[in-house]
Amino acid sequence: MTEQLQSAIHQLSQVLLGKEHQIRLAIACLLAKGHLLLEDLPGMGKTTLAEAMARCFGLHFHRVHFTSDLLPADLTGVAVLDSVSSQFQFQPGPMFCEVLLADEINRASPRTQSALLEAMANGRVSVDGCSHKLPHPFIVIASQNGLDQTGTSPLPESQLDRFLMRLSLGFPDRQAEAAMLSEQHLPLEALNTGLSAADLEAAQLSVSQQHTSTALINYVLDLVATSRLNANGLSPRAAKGLLKAAKAWAFLEGQSSVTPDHIQAIFSAVAEHRLDGGHRQNQPLSKSILEQVDGFR
Amino acid sequence: MGFAEWLKGLQRRLGRTTPQLVLGHRNLYILPSSFGGLWLLSCVALYLMGINGGSNSPVLLAFLMAALLLLSLFLTHFNLQGLKLQVHPQRLSFAGQDQVYAIKAISKTWRPNIKWRWLQPGAPAQQRQHIRPGQQLVELRWHPPQRGRHLPGRLLIHTTAPLGLFRCWCYWEPPEPIWVAPARQQGPVQLFVSANNQTAKLSSAPNKQSGSDLFEELRPWRSEEGLQRIDWKARARGRGWVVKGFSDIGSSELWLGPDLQLPLETALEHLCDRLCQEAAAGKAVGLRLPDSTKLPPASGRQHLERCLKVLAQLPLPGCS
Amino acid sequence: MFLAQRLLQLTLLLLWAELLISGHLYVLAAIAIPAILLLSLQPHSLVRSHLNWITLVCLLGWTITAITKQENPTTWFTSLANLLWLMASLKLLESVQKRSPRSSALVLLLSIGLAGIFNQNLSASLLQGSCALLCIAALVALEAGPQPLASLLRRSLMLFAIVMPIVLTCFLLLPRLPALWSLPGSRASRTGLSEYLRPGELASLVQSHGMAARVRFSGPPPPPEQRYWRVLVHRQFDGYGWSQGPSLPLAKEQTIPDATILQQWLVEPSQLAWRPWSGHGLPNTTGLRINSGGGLWGGAPLRQRGSYGIVANAKGDDWRKLPPTATDLALPEGSNPRLEILGNSWRQQSTNPVRRLQLARNWFDSQPFNYTLDPGRLPRQSPLDAFLFDRQRGFCEHYAASFSALMRAAGVPARVVVGYQGGRWQQPLGTDTYLLLKNSDAHAWSEIWLPRRGWVEVDPTSWVVPNRVRHSLAASLNDSDRRLLEQRAPAWLQVLTNQWQGLDTRWQLWVMQFDSSAQERFLLPLLHGQRQWQGLIAVAAIGLGFTGAITLIASINHRQSQQDAARLALKDCLIPLAKLQIRPATGETLQQFCQRAAVAIPEQEQLIKCISLHYNSYRFDSNPSPTAQQLRRLRQQLRAIKAELWYYVRKQKDLA
């Protein structure tokens, strides 16, 4: 399984050149059953990554471009009156898919955002008093543009907490950009990893069964306690997320035990957006926390 | 200079006001407690009992107790020595509420039974806490006097662990201020709604923009609008193909101010409560005060704190 | 708070039990203390409001008891001690009500010290020590906050262990003040030798199994026939019993500094001012003097266990050579007429005292004397006649008394010596051997004056029953008498008792009897006579003790803030790397550190990577938690790696 995932990551990094670390993190996020937030300037490949992730596991995906006039019903779907039978029939919206690519999520109104996030948390939507179950797996890969963009409603801190990871891709290095310009990258459509949704589910199960020792849990507790000494502490959900993501990372590395190294590898992706409350700092807060807590366990 | 002033001056010099205090030889004081004095007397009594009674067991016990006394001089000092105290950003509080003043304590060792007490009259009772190795927040109860920006005053940190024979203490005046906003009380406030910085009373029409927040109108359906927005219930009642229109009040601004017909303090308390409510609802509000202080509308915790700090800092009635 | 109270209650309970067993508690205190203890178990408002009344009742009861007990002036101290113990329990009750057990712990400590005056044997001292430990634990519990009892006791024990060297240094080196006044201690033993020898008295004494004394010998013990330990010398005969008579002059105190100690005595409390000894040598303890009758005089009754040494005297024993006085020949005329007639007949047969002694022996051998513990009461009138010629059943004091009277009648100066004979040779494992003298070893014999030889011991009992001297009392008795002596304890318990008594002997001799003279004996050889250094050395040693204690505590604190065994093993393992200035940074994980170290020392890359491999697999692999065996393996692995790294580091240093 790990080999297959490795080869998938290899292929994905052919699509998105020079971004192997981010791809690994994104895959780990998927394996940990977490939702992913991609944040960067326009044109950095956010959407490509999101789509590649979905294609990688052959998942059924929808892409929704969020705008300010997007209504919750536009996502969930509505009950439509069937003129023949004169009965309401539920017409599912784009949310009914395995991977929802929410482009520019911060452009939608808070009402729409919260509808999406509620669905993310519960795995079901209710329309006109009827509850509809979302497919399984259901993963939201949201992208948002960098801040200080006019006409946006940034995700509130409480909503940010629901995303397991926040990644930003950053500019590619010169070599990667050169390869891209000379069209050496793999087109998205050519992606064929041979992995299926069932494979993903099996991998998710293995990840959740990874053993975590008390020493590791103590490390996570210390990190969380240290973060709470500052203004925005990490929530218990964040602590749980840290452990899940570290398990997934260890699984990707092909290791049976989770060590502080794995926690450190995913820490900034999992913790940073919860620590800075959506306002990026010049000095990563997560890094200073890692430096304060004894890594020897 | 009278003795009282001299004592006050000494106390001022004793209280240290640095943002970080490392307890050590330079700022720790240690003296036997009254129990320690009794203990010493008991040692002497036991020794006399032993030599006069011709038995060595009281003598041994006296030596044991004396050795413990001397050793606990060091142990008690160790219990505070090396403890690092740091100021920590304080949470904003409301007048009339019990407040905690948080201090960051950094210790390498386990320190049992450290007692903390504010040295102001009417301060809450002494608190005791066991300090774990590592960093932690020590939350001390603190009575805010009234709204405003306050320094917490002098803190007495002392301990008698492990045997209660010596008392080791030090003083610290944490320089981190604590903000006390007016108490929260429901009541009327003055509302302003403005569009394009044109202030008007709420009755004036807000600037509309199509959006999803407010239900605005029903209008006929055009085929390019998609099925989602059709009012299916209306359709079922046979009202034809209509669409619900929504709008945002995004660019319209909500400003709050104190109700000037009430006494200022009461008005501020109402305003304080309203600000908190609006912030909880996630709405953007601005603040407009009689002394022409203005805070532009915004949302979020930081904005709320800014507003409350402004309210806290307004001059108290009776003060110029 | 709760734990501290319980610990103090336990302390009081133990103290009460100890005092109850030793019999120093008044009936009032023996009942009141557990009652108050029971009251203190449940804080109750009724008790709180009536605390004053309870105290008043206790005080009243004590006053009445104390007044009724005052016929003996020495009991005032016992009364006061009872008052303190009673007050300690009341203080505990009050502290439980008021939730301030601290001062109660102090009062309990004082009570424990007071109990230490009354009871000094090893078991009592151990009990007192554990009481003190519990008190300290209670004080620690008050300050240390909630924690399990085991860790609390461990901490208190650690405190105890850390201060113990200091306490011992103080004990050994600090100069002792002389007693400012004398506190009457425990009651002298109720059983024991008495000043007046009535026929039949010893026979009842030997049925008590109380310990009388313990003797350690520097060499091998004397053979059983020579184990005569004299205490009292009776010179005055009133026709019925023997008493000491007019006091004899005491010899001057002599100190023989470098003499070897022949016997070290440890004597139980007694009502006599006389101490047992062999009659040879000189006492080396101040306050002990030999009188001209050969008694060892201690000045006052022995209220606590006492110890003294007997050193060899090369000049021989002076008292043996002192000629007899008229008292040694005095015989109340007509008190025992038949005895006088028999004695007179020997006087007429020979002028030689040795010949007269021989005649007496022959006479005793010819008569059918019976040695028994149950001789029956002798009549007031001519008791010795009745014994010698009618009943002929008696115990040692009958033989000694009548033999001495006979010799006086025969014109040979004679007296009766009372003391102990024999003793049980104890060889407990691991401690010194000693001779145990019990009350049942009490014996009486005679001493006669022979010209040129001085005072010579004669034991007429040995003529009648040779076994008494050679073996033991039990061996010389018939079955019915032996039953009176029998101890009702199985053999294994006997062994344990012997063992315990051996330890107790050591405790007594080394600790409880360590007074200023013992200190001098201990220190002078070490100081080579330079007394003035004692204070300096004491201060220096105590200072050293404190420095050690503080360093130890600091390092324990440091280690406790460090984590568990595996972590400490890892820390040890990384020491060689620290020598090469490769130290972990905070926040760095072990794997990152090892990679960094491997880059810095490429030669040892494999080895260094093994550290993180082994450690991490121990730490993070084991499910659910690592076993002790895994920990042992990890320690071995890390130790091996450390050794190799050390080797490498040394090689590098050598190259440099």
PDB file of N, CA, C and O in Angstrom, chain C residues 561-603:
ATOM      1  N   SER C 561      13.167  16.152  38.056  1.00  0.00           N
ATOM      2  CA  SER C 561      12.607  16.955  36.969  1.00  0.00           C
ATOM      3  C   SER C 561      12.956  16.301  35.638  1.00  0.00           C
ATOM      4  O   SER C 561      12.264  16.483  34.646  1.00  0.00           O
ATOM      5  N   GLN C 562      14.042  15.576  35.618  1.00  0.00           N
ATOM      6  CA  GLN C 562      14.310  14.740  34.445  1.00  0.00           C
ATOM      7  C   GLN C 562      13.286  13.611  34.454  1.00  0.00           C
ATOM      8  O   GLN C 562      12.620  13.391  35.440  1.00  0.00           O
ATOM      9  N   GLN C 563      13.189  12.894  33.353  1.00  0.00           N
ATOM     10  CA  GLN C 563      12.080  11.971  33.295  1.00  0.00           C
ATOM     11  C   GLN C 563      12.456  10.593  33.811  1.00  0.00           C
ATOM     12  O   GLN C 563      13.121  10.472  34.802  1.00  0.00           O
ATOM     13  N   ASP C 564      12.077   9.622  33.120  1.00  0.00           N
ATOM     14  CA  ASP C 564      12.123   8.268  33.648  1.00  0.00           C
ATOM     15  C   ASP C 564      13.465   7.601  33.358  1.00  0.00           C
ATOM     16  O   ASP C 564      14.424   8.235  32.906  1.00  0.00           O
ATOM     17  N   ALA C 565      13.494   6.308  33.637  1.00  0.00           N
ATOM     18  CA  ALA C 565      14.744   5.562  33.534  1.00  0.00           C
ATOM     19  C   ALA C 565      15.305   5.564  32.113  1.00  0.00           C
ATOM     20  O   ALA C 565      16.504   5.756  31.912  1.00  0.00           O
ATOM     21  N   ALA C 566      14.427   5.373  31.128  1.00  0.00           N
ATOM     22  CA  ALA C 566      14.894   5.317  29.744  1.00  0.00           C
ATOM     23  C   ALA C 566      15.519   6.656  29.340  1.00  0.00           C
ATOM     24  O   ALA C 566      16.566   6.719  28.693  1.00  0.00           O
ATOM     25  N   ARG C 567      14.865   7.710  29.788  1.00  0.00           N
ATOM     26  CA  ARG C 567      15.352   9.039  29.442  1.00  0.00           C
ATOM     27  C   ARG C 567      16.724   9.290  30.066  1.00  0.00           C
ATOM     28  O   ARG C 567      17.626   9.874  29.444  1.00  0.00           O
ATOM     29  N   LEU C 568      16.875   8.815  31.300  1.00  0.00           N
ATOM     30  CA  LEU C 568      18.161   9.005  31.971  1.00  0.00           C
ATOM     31  C   LEU C 568      19.246   8.187  31.284  1.00  0.00           C
ATOM     32  O   LEU C 568      20.375   8.647  31.133  1.00  0.00           O
ATOM     33  N   ALA C 569      18.874   6.974  30.851  1.00  0.00           N
ATOM     34  CA  ALA C 569      19.841   6.138  30.139  1.00  0.00           C
ATOM     35  C   ALA C 569      20.269   6.816  28.842  1.00  0.00           C
ATOM     36  O   ALA C 569      21.448   6.822  28.480  1.00  0.00           O
ATOM     37  N   LEU C 570      19.300   7.441  28.167  1.00  0.00           N
ATOM     38  CA  LEU C 570      19.616   8.156  26.926  1.00  0.00           C
ATOM     39  C   LEU C 570      20.558   9.311  27.218  1.00  0.00           C
ATOM     40  O   LEU C 570      21.544   9.538  26.506  1.00  0.00           O
ATOM     41  N   LYS C 571      20.252  10.020  28.303  1.00  0.00           N
ATOM     42  CA  LYS C 571      21.066  11.176  28.658  1.00  0.00           C
ATOM     43  C   LYS C 571      22.511  10.729  28.900  1.00  0.00           C
ATOM     44  O   LYS C 571      23.462  11.380  28.436  1.00  0.00           O
ATOM     45  N   ASP C 572      22.646   9.619  29.635  1.00  0.00           N
ATOM     46  CA  ASP C 572      23.984   9.089  29.889  1.00  0.00           C
ATOM     47  C   ASP C 572      24.694   8.757  28.594  1.00  0.00           C
ATOM     48  O   ASP C 572      25.881   9.007  28.430  1.00  0.00           O
ATOM     49  N   CYS C 573      23.898   8.173  27.699  1.00  0.00           N
ATOM     50  CA  CYS C 573      24.491   7.697  26.445  1.00  0.00           C
ATOM     51  C   CYS C 573      25.019   8.852  25.599  1.00  0.00           C
ATOM     52  O   CYS C 573      25.949   8.691  24.820  1.00  0.00           O
ATOM     53  N   LEU C 574      24.413  10.029  25.749  1.00  0.00           N
ATOM     54  CA  LEU C 574      24.806  11.154  24.894  1.00  0.00           C
ATOM     55  C   LEU C 574      25.974  11.953  25.479  1.00  0.00           C
ATOM     56  O   LEU C 574      26.433  12.910  24.864  1.00  0.00           O
ATOM     57  N   ILE C 575      26.430  11.543  26.671  1.00  0.00           N
ATOM     58  CA  ILE C 575      27.523  12.304  27.301  1.00  0.00           C
ATOM     59  C   ILE C 575      28.778  12.345  26.421  1.00  0.00           C
ATOM     60  O   ILE C 575      29.364  13.411  26.246  1.00  0.00           O
ATOM     61  N   PRO C 576      29.191  11.199  25.818  1.00  0.00           N
ATOM     62  CA  PRO C 576      30.391  11.265  24.976  1.00  0.00           C
ATOM     63  C   PRO C 576      30.249  12.272  23.834  1.00  0.00           C
ATOM     64  O   PRO C 576      31.215  12.958  23.486  1.00  0.00           O
ATOM     65  N   LEU C 577      29.050  12.379  23.267  1.00  0.00           N
ATOM     66  CA  LEU C 577      28.853  13.332  22.171  1.00  0.00           C
ATOM     67  C   LEU C 577      28.987  14.761  22.674  1.00  0.00           C
ATOM     68  O   LEU C 577      29.517  15.628  21.985  1.00  0.00           O
ATOM     69  N   ALA C 578      28.514  14.980  23.916  1.00  0.00           N
ATOM     70  CA  ALA C 578      28.629  16.323  24.481  1.00  0.00           C
ATOM     71  C   ALA C 578      30.088  16.718  24.627  1.00  0.00           C
ATOM     72  O   ALA C 578      30.441  17.886  24.515  1.00  0.00           O
ATOM     73  N   LYS C 579      30.940  15.707  24.836  1.00  0.00           N
ATOM     74  CA  LYS C 579      32.385  15.993  24.944  1.00  0.00           C
ATOM     75  C   LYS C 579      32.913  16.541  23.619  1.00  0.00           C
ATOM     76  O   LYS C 579      33.911  17.247  23.593  1.00  0.00           O
ATOM     77  N   LEU C 580      32.248  16.158  22.539  1.00  0.00           N
ATOM     78  CA  LEU C 580      32.664  16.668  21.218  1.00  0.00           C
ATOM     79  C   LEU C 580      31.831  17.875  20.819  1.00  0.00           C
ATOM     80  O   LEU C 580      31.719  18.212  19.646  1.00  0.00           O
ATOM     81  N   GLN C 581      31.206  18.499  21.830  1.00  0.00           N
ATOM     82  CA  GLN C 581      30.402  19.710  21.602  1.00  0.00           C
ATOM     83  C   GLN C 581      29.191  19.453  20.716  1.00  0.00           C
ATOM     84  O   GLN C 581      28.751  20.329  19.988  1.00  0.00           O
ATOM     85  N   ILE C 582      28.677  18.247  20.744  1.00  0.00           N
ATOM     86  CA  ILE C 582      27.429  17.987  20.019  1.00  0.00           C
ATOM     87  C   ILE C 582      26.343  17.790  21.057  1.00  0.00           C
ATOM     88  O   ILE C 582      26.324  16.788  21.766  1.00  0.00           O
ATOM     89  N   ARG C 583      25.483  18.820  21.192  1.00  0.00           N
ATOM     90  CA  ARG C 583      24.458  18.758  22.241  1.00  0.00           C
ATOM     91  C   ARG C 583      23.106  18.962  21.606  1.00  0.00           C
ATOM     92  O   ARG C 583      22.963  19.714  20.644  1.00  0.00           O
ATOM     93  N   PRO C 584      22.089  18.282  22.150  1.00  0.00           N
ATOM     94  CA  PRO C 584      20.750  18.476  21.585  1.00  0.00           C
ATOM     95  C   PRO C 584      20.230  19.884  21.876  1.00  0.00           C
ATOM     96  O   PRO C 584      20.467  20.426  22.947  1.00  0.00           O
ATOM     97  N   ALA C 585      19.546  20.442  20.874  1.00  0.00           N
ATOM     98  CA  ALA C 585      18.907  21.738  21.077  1.00  0.00           C
ATOM     99  C   ALA C 585      17.475  21.484  21.536  1.00  0.00           C
ATOM    100  O   ALA C 585      16.913  20.430  21.267  1.00  0.00           O
ATOM    101  N   THR C 586      16.889  22.448  22.221  1.00  0.00           N
ATOM    102  CA  THR C 586      15.506  22.231  22.646  1.00  0.00           C
ATOM    103  C   THR C 586      14.624  22.207  21.408  1.00  0.00           C
ATOM    104  O   THR C 586      14.803  22.992  20.480  1.00  0.00           O
ATOM    105  N   GLY C 587      13.675  21.336  21.417  1.00  0.00           N
ATOM    106  CA  GLY C 587      12.774  21.247  20.291  1.00  0.00           C
ATOM    107  C   GLY C 587      13.243  20.256  19.254  1.00  0.00           C
ATOM    108  O   GLY C 587      12.463  19.797  18.433  1.00  0.00           O
ATOM    109  N   GLU C 588      14.509  19.907  19.319  1.00  0.00           N
ATOM    110  CA  GLU C 588      15.039  18.941  18.367  1.00  0.00           C
ATOM    111  C   GLU C 588      14.599  17.547  18.783  1.00  0.00           C
ATOM    112  O   GLU C 588      14.604  17.226  19.969  1.00  0.00           O
ATOM    113  N   THR C 589      14.217  16.729  17.825  1.00  0.00           N
ATOM    114  CA  THR C 589      13.893  15.352  18.178  1.00  0.00           C
ATOM    115  C   THR C 589      15.168  14.522  18.148  1.00  0.00           C
ATOM    116  O   THR C 589      16.198  14.952  17.632  1.00  0.00           O
ATOM    117  N   LEU C 590      15.036  13.335  18.740  1.00  0.00           N
ATOM    118  CA  LEU C 590      16.221  12.483  18.837  1.00  0.00           C
ATOM    119  C   LEU C 590      16.763  12.140  17.449  1.00  0.00           C
ATOM    120  O   LEU C 590      17.961  12.150  17.209  1.00  0.00           O
ATOM    121  N   GLN C 591      15.830  11.872  16.522  1.00  0.00           N
ATOM    122  CA  GLN C 591      16.263  11.468  15.188  1.00  0.00           C
ATOM    123  C   GLN C 591      17.019  12.607  14.495  1.00  0.00           C
ATOM    124  O   GLN C 591      18.074  12.399  13.892  1.00  0.00           O
ATOM    125  N   GLN C 592      16.469  13.821  14.651  1.00  0.00           N
ATOM    126  CA  GLN C 592      17.141  14.972  14.044  1.00  0.00           C
ATOM    127  C   GLN C 592      18.519  15.163  14.660  1.00  0.00           C
ATOM    128  O   GLN C 592      19.501  15.428  13.955  1.00  0.00           O
ATOM    129  N   PHE C 593      18.568  15.003  15.972  1.00  0.00           N
ATOM    130  CA  PHE C 593      19.839  15.176  16.652  1.00  0.00           C
ATOM    131  C   PHE C 593      20.847  14.145  16.165  1.00  0.00           C
ATOM    132  O   PHE C 593      22.008  14.458  15.911  1.00  0.00           O
ATOM    133  N   CYS C 594      20.364  12.911  16.017  1.00  0.00           N
ATOM    134  CA  CYS C 594      21.281  11.847  15.589  1.00  0.00           C
ATOM    135  C   CYS C 594      21.772  12.090  14.164  1.00  0.00           C
ATOM    136  O   CYS C 594      22.926  11.830  13.840  1.00  0.00           O
ATOM    137  N   GLN C 595      20.872  12.601  13.327  1.00  0.00           N
ATOM    138  CA  GLN C 595      21.315  12.902  11.959  1.00  0.00           C
ATOM    139  C   GLN C 595      22.393  13.976  11.972  1.00  0.00           C
ATOM    140  O   GLN C 595      23.402  13.890  11.273  1.00  0.00           O
ATOM    141  N   ARG C 596      22.171  14.984  12.815  1.00  0.00           N
ATOM    142  CA  ARG C 596      23.145  16.074  12.910  1.00  0.00           C
ATOM    143  C   ARG C 596      24.479  15.530  13.411  1.00  0.00           C
ATOM    144  O   ARG C 596      25.552  15.858  12.895  1.00  0.00           O
ATOM    145  N   ALA C 597      24.373  14.672  14.433  1.00  0.00           N
ATOM    146  CA  ALA C 597      25.591  14.116  15.004  1.00  0.00           C
ATOM    147  C   ALA C 597      26.310  13.235  13.984  1.00  0.00           C
ATOM    148  O   ALA C 597      27.533  13.243  13.892  1.00  0.00           O
ATOM    149  N   ALA C 598      25.525  12.491  13.203  1.00  0.00           N
ATOM    150  CA  ALA C 598      26.125  11.598  12.213  1.00  0.00           C
ATOM    151  C   ALA C 598      26.850  12.400  11.138  1.00  0.00           C
ATOM    152  O   ALA C 598      27.890  11.973  10.630  1.00  0.00           O
ATOM    153  N   VAL C 599      26.307  13.557  10.830  1.00  0.00           N
ATOM    154  CA  VAL C 599      26.985  14.409   9.854  1.00  0.00           C
ATOM    155  C   VAL C 599      28.293  14.920  10.438  1.00  0.00           C
ATOM    156  O   VAL C 599      29.327  14.984   9.769  1.00  0.00           O
ATOM    157  N   ALA C 600      28.245  15.235  11.745  1.00  0.00           N
ATOM    158  CA  ALA C 600      29.452  15.769  12.383  1.00  0.00           C
ATOM    159  C   ALA C 600      30.513  14.688  12.555  1.00  0.00           C
ATOM    160  O   ALA C 600      31.705  14.965  12.450  1.00  0.00           O
ATOM    161  N   ILE C 601      30.090  13.469  12.825  1.00  0.00           N
ATOM    162  CA  ILE C 601      31.049  12.366  13.001  1.00  0.00           C
ATOM    163  C   ILE C 601      30.691  11.276  11.998  1.00  0.00           C
ATOM    164  O   ILE C 601      30.012  10.301  12.346  1.00  0.00           O
ATOM    165  N   PRO C 602      31.125  11.419  10.768  1.00  0.00           N
ATOM    166  CA  PRO C 602      30.704  10.434   9.756  1.00  0.00           C
ATOM    167  C   PRO C 602      31.217   9.026  10.066  1.00  0.00           C
ATOM    168  O   PRO C 602      30.586   8.045   9.690  1.00  0.00           O
ATOM    169  N   GLU C 603      32.354   8.923  10.823  1.00  0.00           N
ATOM    170  CA  GLU C 603      32.896   7.585  11.103  1.00  0.00           C
ATOM    171  C   GLU C 603      31.928   6.765  11.940  1.00  0.00           C
ATOM    172  O   GLU C 603      31.911   5.544  11.858  1.00  0.00           O
TER     173      GLU C 603
END
